[in-house]
PDB file of C-alpha atoms in Angstrom:
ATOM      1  CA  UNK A  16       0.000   0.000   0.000  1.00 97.00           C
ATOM      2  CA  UNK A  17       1.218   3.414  -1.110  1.00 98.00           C
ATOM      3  CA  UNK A  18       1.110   6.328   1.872  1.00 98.00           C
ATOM      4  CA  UNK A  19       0.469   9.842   0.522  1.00 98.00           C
ATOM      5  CA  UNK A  20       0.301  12.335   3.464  1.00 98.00           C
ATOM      6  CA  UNK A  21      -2.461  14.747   3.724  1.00 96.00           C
ATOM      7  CA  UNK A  22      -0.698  18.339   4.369  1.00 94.00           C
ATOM      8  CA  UNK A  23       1.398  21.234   2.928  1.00 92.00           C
ATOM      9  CA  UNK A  24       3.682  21.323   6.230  1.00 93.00           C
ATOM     10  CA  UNK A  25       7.115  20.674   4.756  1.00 94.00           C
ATOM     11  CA  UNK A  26       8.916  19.840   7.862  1.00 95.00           C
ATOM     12  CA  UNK A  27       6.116  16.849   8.905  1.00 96.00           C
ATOM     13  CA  UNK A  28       6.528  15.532   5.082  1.00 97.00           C
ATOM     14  CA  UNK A  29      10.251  15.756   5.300  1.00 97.00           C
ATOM     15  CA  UNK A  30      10.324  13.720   8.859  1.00 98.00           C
ATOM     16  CA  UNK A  31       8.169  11.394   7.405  1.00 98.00           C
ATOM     17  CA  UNK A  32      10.185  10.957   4.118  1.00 98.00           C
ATOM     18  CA  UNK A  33      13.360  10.413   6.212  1.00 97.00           C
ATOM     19  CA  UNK A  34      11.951   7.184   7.514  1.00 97.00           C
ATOM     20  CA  UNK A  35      10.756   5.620   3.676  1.00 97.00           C
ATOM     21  CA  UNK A  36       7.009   6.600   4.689  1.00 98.00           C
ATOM     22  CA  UNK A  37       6.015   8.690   2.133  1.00 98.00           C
ATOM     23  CA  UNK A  38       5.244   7.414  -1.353  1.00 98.00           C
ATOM     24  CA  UNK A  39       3.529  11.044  -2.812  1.00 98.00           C
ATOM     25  CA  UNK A  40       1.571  14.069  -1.133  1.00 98.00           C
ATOM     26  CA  UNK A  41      -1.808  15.409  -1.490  1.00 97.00           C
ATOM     27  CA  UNK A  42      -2.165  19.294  -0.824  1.00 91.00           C
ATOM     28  CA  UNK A  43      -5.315  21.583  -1.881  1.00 85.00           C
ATOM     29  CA  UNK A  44      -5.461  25.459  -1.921  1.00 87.00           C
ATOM     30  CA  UNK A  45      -6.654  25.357   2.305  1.00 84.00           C
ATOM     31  CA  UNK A  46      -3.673  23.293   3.402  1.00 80.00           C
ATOM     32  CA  UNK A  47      -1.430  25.405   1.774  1.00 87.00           C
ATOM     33  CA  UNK A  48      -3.072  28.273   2.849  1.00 82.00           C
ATOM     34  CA  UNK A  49      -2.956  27.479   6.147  1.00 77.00           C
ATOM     35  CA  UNK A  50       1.107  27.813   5.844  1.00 74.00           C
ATOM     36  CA  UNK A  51       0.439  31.542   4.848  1.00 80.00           C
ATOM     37  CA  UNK A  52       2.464  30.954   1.997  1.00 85.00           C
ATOM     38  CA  UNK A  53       2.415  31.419  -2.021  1.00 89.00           C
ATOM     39  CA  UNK A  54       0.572  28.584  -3.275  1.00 90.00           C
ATOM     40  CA  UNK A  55       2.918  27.564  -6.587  1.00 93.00           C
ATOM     41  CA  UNK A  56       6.197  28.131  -4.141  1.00 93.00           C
ATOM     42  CA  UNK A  57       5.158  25.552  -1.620  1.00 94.00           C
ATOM     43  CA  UNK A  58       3.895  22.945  -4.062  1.00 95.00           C
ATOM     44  CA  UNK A  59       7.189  23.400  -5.966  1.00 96.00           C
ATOM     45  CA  UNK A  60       9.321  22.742  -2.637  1.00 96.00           C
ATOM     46  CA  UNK A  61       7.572  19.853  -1.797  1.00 97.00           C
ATOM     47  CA  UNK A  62       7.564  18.213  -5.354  1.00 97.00           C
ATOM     48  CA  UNK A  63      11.139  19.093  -5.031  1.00 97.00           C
ATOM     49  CA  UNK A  64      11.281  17.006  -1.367  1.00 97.00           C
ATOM     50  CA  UNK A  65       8.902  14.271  -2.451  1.00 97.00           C
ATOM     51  CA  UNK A  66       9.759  11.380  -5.592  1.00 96.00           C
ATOM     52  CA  UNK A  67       6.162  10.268  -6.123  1.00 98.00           C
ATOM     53  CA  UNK A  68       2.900  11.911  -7.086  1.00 98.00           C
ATOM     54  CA  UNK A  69       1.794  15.647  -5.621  1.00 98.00           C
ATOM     55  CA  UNK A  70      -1.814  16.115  -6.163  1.00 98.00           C
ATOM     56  CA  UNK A  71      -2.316  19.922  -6.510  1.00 96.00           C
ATOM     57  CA  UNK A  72      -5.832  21.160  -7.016  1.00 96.00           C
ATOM     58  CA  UNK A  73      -7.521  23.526  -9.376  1.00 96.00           C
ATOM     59  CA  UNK A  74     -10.209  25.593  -8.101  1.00 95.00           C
ATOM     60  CA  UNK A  75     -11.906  26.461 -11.540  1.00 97.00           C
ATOM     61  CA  UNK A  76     -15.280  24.876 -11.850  1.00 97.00           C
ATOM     62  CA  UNK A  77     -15.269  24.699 -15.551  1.00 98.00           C
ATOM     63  CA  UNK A  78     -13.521  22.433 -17.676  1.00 98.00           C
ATOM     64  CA  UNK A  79     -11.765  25.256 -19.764  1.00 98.00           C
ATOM     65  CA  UNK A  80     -10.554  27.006 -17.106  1.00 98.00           C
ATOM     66  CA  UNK A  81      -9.615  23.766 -15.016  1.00 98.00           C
ATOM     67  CA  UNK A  82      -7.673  22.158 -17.822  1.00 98.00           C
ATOM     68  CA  UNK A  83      -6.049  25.939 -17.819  1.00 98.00           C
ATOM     69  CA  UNK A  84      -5.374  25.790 -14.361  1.00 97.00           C
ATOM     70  CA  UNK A  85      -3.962  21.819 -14.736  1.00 98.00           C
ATOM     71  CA  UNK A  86      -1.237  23.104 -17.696  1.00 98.00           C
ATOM     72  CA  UNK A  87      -0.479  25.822 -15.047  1.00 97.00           C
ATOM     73  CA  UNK A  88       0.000  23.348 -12.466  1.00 97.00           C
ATOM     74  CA  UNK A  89       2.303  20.847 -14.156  1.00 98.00           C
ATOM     75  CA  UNK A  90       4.611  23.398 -15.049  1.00 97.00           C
ATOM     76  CA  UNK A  91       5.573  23.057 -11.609  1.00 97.00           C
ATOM     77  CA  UNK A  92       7.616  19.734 -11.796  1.00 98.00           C
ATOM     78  CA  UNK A  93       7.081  16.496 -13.434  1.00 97.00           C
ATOM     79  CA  UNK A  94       5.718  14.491 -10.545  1.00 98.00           C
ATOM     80  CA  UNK A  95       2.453  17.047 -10.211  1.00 98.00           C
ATOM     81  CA  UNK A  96      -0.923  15.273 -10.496  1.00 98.00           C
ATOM     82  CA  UNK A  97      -3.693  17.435 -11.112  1.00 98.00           C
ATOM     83  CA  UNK A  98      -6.628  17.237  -8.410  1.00 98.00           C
ATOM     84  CA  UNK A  99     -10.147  17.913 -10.012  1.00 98.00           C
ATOM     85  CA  UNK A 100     -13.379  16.912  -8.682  1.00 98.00           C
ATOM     86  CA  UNK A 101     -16.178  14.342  -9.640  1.00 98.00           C
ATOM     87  CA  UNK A 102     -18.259  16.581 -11.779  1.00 98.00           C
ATOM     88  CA  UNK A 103     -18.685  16.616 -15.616  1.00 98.00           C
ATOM     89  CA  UNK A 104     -16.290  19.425 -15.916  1.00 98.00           C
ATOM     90  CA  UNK A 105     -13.599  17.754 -13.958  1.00 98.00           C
ATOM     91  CA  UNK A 106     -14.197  14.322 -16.064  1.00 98.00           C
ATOM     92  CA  UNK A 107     -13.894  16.449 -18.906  1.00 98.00           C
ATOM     93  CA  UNK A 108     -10.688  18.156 -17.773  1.00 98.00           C
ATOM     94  CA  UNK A 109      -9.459  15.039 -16.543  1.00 98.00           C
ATOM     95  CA  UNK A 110     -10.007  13.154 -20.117  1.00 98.00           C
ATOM     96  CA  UNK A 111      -8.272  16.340 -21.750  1.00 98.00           C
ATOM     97  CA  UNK A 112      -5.129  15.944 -19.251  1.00 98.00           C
ATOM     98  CA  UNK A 113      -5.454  12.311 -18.893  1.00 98.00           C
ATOM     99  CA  UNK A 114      -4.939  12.126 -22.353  1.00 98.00           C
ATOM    100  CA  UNK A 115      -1.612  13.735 -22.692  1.00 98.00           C
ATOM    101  CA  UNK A 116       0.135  11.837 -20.511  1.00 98.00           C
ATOM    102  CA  UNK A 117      -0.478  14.026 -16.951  1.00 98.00           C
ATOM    103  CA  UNK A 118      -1.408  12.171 -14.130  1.00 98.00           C
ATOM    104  CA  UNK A 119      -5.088  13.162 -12.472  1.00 98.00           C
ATOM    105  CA  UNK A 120      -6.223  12.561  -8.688  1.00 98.00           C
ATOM    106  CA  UNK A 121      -9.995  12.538  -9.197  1.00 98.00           C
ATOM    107  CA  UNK A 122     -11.304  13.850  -5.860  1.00 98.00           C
ATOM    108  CA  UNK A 123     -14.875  13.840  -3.924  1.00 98.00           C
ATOM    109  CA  UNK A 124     -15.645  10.328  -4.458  1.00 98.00           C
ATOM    110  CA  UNK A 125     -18.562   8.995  -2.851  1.00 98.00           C
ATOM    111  CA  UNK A 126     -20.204   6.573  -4.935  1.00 98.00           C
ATOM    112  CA  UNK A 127     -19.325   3.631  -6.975  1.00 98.00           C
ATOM    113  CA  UNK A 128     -20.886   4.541 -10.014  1.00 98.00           C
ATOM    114  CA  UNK A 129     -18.805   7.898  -9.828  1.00 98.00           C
ATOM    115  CA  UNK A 130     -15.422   5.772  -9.945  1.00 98.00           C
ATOM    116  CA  UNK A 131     -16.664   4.405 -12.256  1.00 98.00           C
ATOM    117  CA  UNK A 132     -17.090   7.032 -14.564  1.00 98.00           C
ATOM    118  CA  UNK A 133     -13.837   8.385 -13.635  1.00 98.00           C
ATOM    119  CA  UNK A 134     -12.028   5.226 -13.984  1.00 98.00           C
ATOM    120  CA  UNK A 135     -13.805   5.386 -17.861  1.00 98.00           C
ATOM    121  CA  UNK A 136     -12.524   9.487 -18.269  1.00 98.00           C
ATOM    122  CA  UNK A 137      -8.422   7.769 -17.711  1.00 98.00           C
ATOM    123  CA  UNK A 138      -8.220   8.738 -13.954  1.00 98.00           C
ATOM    124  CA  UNK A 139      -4.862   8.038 -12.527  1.00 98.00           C
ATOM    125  CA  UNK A 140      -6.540   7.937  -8.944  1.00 98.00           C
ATOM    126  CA  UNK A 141      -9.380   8.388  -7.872  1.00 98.00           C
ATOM    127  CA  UNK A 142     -10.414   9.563  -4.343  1.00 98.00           C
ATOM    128  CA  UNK A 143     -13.368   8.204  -2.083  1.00 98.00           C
ATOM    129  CA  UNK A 144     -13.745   9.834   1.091  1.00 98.00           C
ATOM    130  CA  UNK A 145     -14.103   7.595   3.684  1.00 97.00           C
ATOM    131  CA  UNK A 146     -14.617  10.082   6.495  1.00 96.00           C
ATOM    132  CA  UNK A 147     -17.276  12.275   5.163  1.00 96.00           C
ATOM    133  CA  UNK A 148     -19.388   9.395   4.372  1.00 96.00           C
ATOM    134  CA  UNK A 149     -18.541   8.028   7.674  1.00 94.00           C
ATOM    135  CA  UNK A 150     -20.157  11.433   9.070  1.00 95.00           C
ATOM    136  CA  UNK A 151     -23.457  11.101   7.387  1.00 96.00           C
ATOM    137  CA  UNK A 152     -24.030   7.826   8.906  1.00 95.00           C
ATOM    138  CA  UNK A 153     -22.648   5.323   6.090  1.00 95.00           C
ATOM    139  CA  UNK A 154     -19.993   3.452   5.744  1.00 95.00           C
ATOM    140  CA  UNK A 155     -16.962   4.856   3.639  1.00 96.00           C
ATOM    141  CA  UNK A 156     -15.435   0.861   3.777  1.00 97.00           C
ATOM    142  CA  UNK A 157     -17.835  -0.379   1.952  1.00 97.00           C
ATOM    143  CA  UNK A 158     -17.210   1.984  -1.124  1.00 98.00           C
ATOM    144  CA  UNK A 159     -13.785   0.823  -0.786  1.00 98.00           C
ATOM    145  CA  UNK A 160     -14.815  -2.651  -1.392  1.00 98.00           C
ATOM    146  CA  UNK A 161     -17.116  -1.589  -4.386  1.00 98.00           C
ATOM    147  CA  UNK A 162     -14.762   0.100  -6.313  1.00 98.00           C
ATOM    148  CA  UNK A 163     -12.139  -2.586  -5.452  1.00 98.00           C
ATOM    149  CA  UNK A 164     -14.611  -5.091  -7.071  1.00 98.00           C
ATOM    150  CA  UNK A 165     -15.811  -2.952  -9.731  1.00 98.00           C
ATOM    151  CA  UNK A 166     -11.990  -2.110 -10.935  1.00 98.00           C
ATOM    152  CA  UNK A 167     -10.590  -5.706 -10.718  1.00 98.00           C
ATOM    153  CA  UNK A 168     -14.084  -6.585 -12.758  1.00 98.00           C
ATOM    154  CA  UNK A 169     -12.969  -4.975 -15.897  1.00 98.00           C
ATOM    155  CA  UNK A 170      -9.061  -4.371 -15.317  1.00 98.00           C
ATOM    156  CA  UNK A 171      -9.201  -0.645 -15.090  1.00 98.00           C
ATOM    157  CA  UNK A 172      -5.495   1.186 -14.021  1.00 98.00           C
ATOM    158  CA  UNK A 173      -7.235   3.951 -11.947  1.00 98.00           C
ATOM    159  CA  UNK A 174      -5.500   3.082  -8.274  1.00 98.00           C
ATOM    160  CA  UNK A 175      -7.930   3.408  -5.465  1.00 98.00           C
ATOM    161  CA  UNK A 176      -6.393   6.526  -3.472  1.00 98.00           C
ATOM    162  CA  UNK A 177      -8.346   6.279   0.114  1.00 98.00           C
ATOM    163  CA  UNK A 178      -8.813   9.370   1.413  1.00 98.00           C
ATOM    164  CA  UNK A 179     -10.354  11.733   4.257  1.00 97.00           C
ATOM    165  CA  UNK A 180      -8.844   9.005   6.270  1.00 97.00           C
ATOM    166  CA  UNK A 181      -9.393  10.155   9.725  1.00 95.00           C
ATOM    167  CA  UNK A 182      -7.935   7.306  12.430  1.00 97.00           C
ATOM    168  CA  UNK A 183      -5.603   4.095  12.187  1.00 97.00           C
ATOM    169  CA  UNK A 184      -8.783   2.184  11.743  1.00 97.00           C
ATOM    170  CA  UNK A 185      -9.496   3.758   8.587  1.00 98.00           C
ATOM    171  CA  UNK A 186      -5.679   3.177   7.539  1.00 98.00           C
ATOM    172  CA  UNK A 187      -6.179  -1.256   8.176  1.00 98.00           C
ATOM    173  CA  UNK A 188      -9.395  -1.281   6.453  1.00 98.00           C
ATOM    174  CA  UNK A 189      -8.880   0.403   3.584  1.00 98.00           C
ATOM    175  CA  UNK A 190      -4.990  -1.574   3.489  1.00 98.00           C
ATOM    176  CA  UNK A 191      -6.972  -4.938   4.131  1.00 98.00           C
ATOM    177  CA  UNK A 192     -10.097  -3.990   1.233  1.00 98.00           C
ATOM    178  CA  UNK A 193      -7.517  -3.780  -1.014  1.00 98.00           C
ATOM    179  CA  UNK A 194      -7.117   0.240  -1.821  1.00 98.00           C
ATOM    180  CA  UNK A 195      -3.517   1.040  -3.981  1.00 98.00           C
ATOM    181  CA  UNK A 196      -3.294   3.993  -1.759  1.00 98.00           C
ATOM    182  CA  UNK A 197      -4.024   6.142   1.385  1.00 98.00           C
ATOM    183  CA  UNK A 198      -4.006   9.318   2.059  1.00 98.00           C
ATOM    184  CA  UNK A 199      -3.584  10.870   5.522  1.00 98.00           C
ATOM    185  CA  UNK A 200      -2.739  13.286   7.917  1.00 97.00           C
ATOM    186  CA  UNK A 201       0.988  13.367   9.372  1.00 97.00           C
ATOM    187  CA  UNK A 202      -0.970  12.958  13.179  1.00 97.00           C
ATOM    188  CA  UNK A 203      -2.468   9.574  11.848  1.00 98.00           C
ATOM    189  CA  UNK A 204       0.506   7.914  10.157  1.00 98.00           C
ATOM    190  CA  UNK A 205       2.818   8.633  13.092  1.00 97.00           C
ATOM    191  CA  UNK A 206       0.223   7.584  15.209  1.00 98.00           C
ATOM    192  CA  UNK A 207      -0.188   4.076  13.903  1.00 98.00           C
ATOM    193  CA  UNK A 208       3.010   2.833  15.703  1.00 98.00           C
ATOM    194  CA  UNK A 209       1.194   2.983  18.919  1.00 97.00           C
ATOM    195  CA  UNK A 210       0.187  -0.031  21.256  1.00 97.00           C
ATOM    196  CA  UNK A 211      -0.006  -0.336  24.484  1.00 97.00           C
ATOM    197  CA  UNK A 212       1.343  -3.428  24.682  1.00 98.00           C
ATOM    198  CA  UNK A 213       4.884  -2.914  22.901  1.00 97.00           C
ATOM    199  CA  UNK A 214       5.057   0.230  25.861  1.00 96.00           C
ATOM    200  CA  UNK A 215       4.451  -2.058  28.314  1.00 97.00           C
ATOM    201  CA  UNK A 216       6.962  -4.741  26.741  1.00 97.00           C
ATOM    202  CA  UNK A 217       9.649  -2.429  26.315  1.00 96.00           C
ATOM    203  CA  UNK A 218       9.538  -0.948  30.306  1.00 96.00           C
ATOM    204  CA  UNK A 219       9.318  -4.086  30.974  1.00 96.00           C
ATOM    205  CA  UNK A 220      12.993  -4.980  28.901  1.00 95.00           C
ATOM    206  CA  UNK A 221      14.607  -1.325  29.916  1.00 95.00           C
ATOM    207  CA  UNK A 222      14.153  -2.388  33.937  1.00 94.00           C
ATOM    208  CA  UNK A 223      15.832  -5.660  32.908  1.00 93.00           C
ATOM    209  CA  UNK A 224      18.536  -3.851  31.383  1.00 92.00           C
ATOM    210  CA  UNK A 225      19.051  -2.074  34.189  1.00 91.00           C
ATOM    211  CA  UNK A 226      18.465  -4.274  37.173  1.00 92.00           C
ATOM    212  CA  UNK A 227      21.290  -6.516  35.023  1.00 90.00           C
ATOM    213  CA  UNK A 228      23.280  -3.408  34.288  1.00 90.00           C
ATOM    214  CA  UNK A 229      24.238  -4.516  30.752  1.00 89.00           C
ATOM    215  CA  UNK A 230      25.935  -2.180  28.211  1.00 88.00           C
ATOM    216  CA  UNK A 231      26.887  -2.578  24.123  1.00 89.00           C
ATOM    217  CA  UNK A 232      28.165   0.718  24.225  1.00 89.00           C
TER     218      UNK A 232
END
């Protein structure tokens, strides 16, 4: 399973990438302008940081001006995957882009039949939102399993990008339903090394260390 991280903070996506955990970033206009910073100079720095797919996001909601903004984006660098959403526009601006060889995160996912369709328009990803649905009382896993069904069905490429993942529970179901990718927050990755357990196991070894008073160094 391929972890994106969910931010525009440079340092958390640099910490991360130290230890091999990030495979590509997703960013949209908020994140990064929650950084106070110059949208194209931020996405630049961490395409320049990260090897594998940035998703950077238009915020046109006409294909014309979308597929506008898309060019704009991937002048950037060449790992820059244009984020549009599931509309007709973005299908549209994600056929266009698709189409000459750019890579396209199709985002706001929350039906079956809509990853479908952008599975058919040459999606590189596409995005169901696990949490949102999650919030309205339904379950976001289940899409997962849909699409996962629905794409092995008829061989399609579009990877399965899991995203508004919001806990570590989100992270194992969508890794064990069979979604390519996830996409989360730098709070949740770091926070799925955590168990109680391997705490309690490694007081446990550190007072035998002690009490024994062995050394390597």
């Amino acid at each position: 399973m391929k972890f994106f991280v969910d931010t525009a903070e440079i340092d958390a996506i640099a910490e991360l990438n130290d230890l091999g955990m990030v495979d590509g970033v997703t960013t949209n206009p908020s994140l990064i302008k929650k950084s106070g910073r110059d949208i194209i100079e931020v996405t630049k720095e961490i395409c320049d940081l990260v090897e594998g797919p940035v998703s950077a996001e238009v915020t046109a909601t006409d294909s014309a001006t979308m597929i506008a903004e898309g060019r704009k984006l991937l002048e950037i660098a060449d790992n820059i995957a244009v984020k549009v959403p599931l509309t007709w526009d973005g299908l549209k601006a994600c056929k266009t882009l698709t189409d000459d060889g750019h890579m396209v995160n199709v985002t706001l996912c929350f039906s079956a039949n809509q990853a479908l369709l952008a599975a058919k328009a040459g999606a590189t990803f596409i995005s169901p939102f696990i949490g949102r649905l999650d919030d309205i009382n339904l379950d976001g896993m289940e899409l997962i399993a849909d699409i996962r069904t629905i794409y092995d069905n008829y061989g399609f490429d579009t990877e399965i990008l899991a995203a508004s993942i919001r806990s570590v529970n989100h992270v194992l179901d969508s890794a064990r339903l069979g979604a390519d990718v996830m996409t989360a927050p730098p709070g949740v990755i770091k926070s799925m090394i955590n168990h109680p357990l391997t705490d309690k196991g490694l007081d446990a070894f550190l007072a035998d260390i002690k009490a024994a008073d062995i050394k390597i160094l």
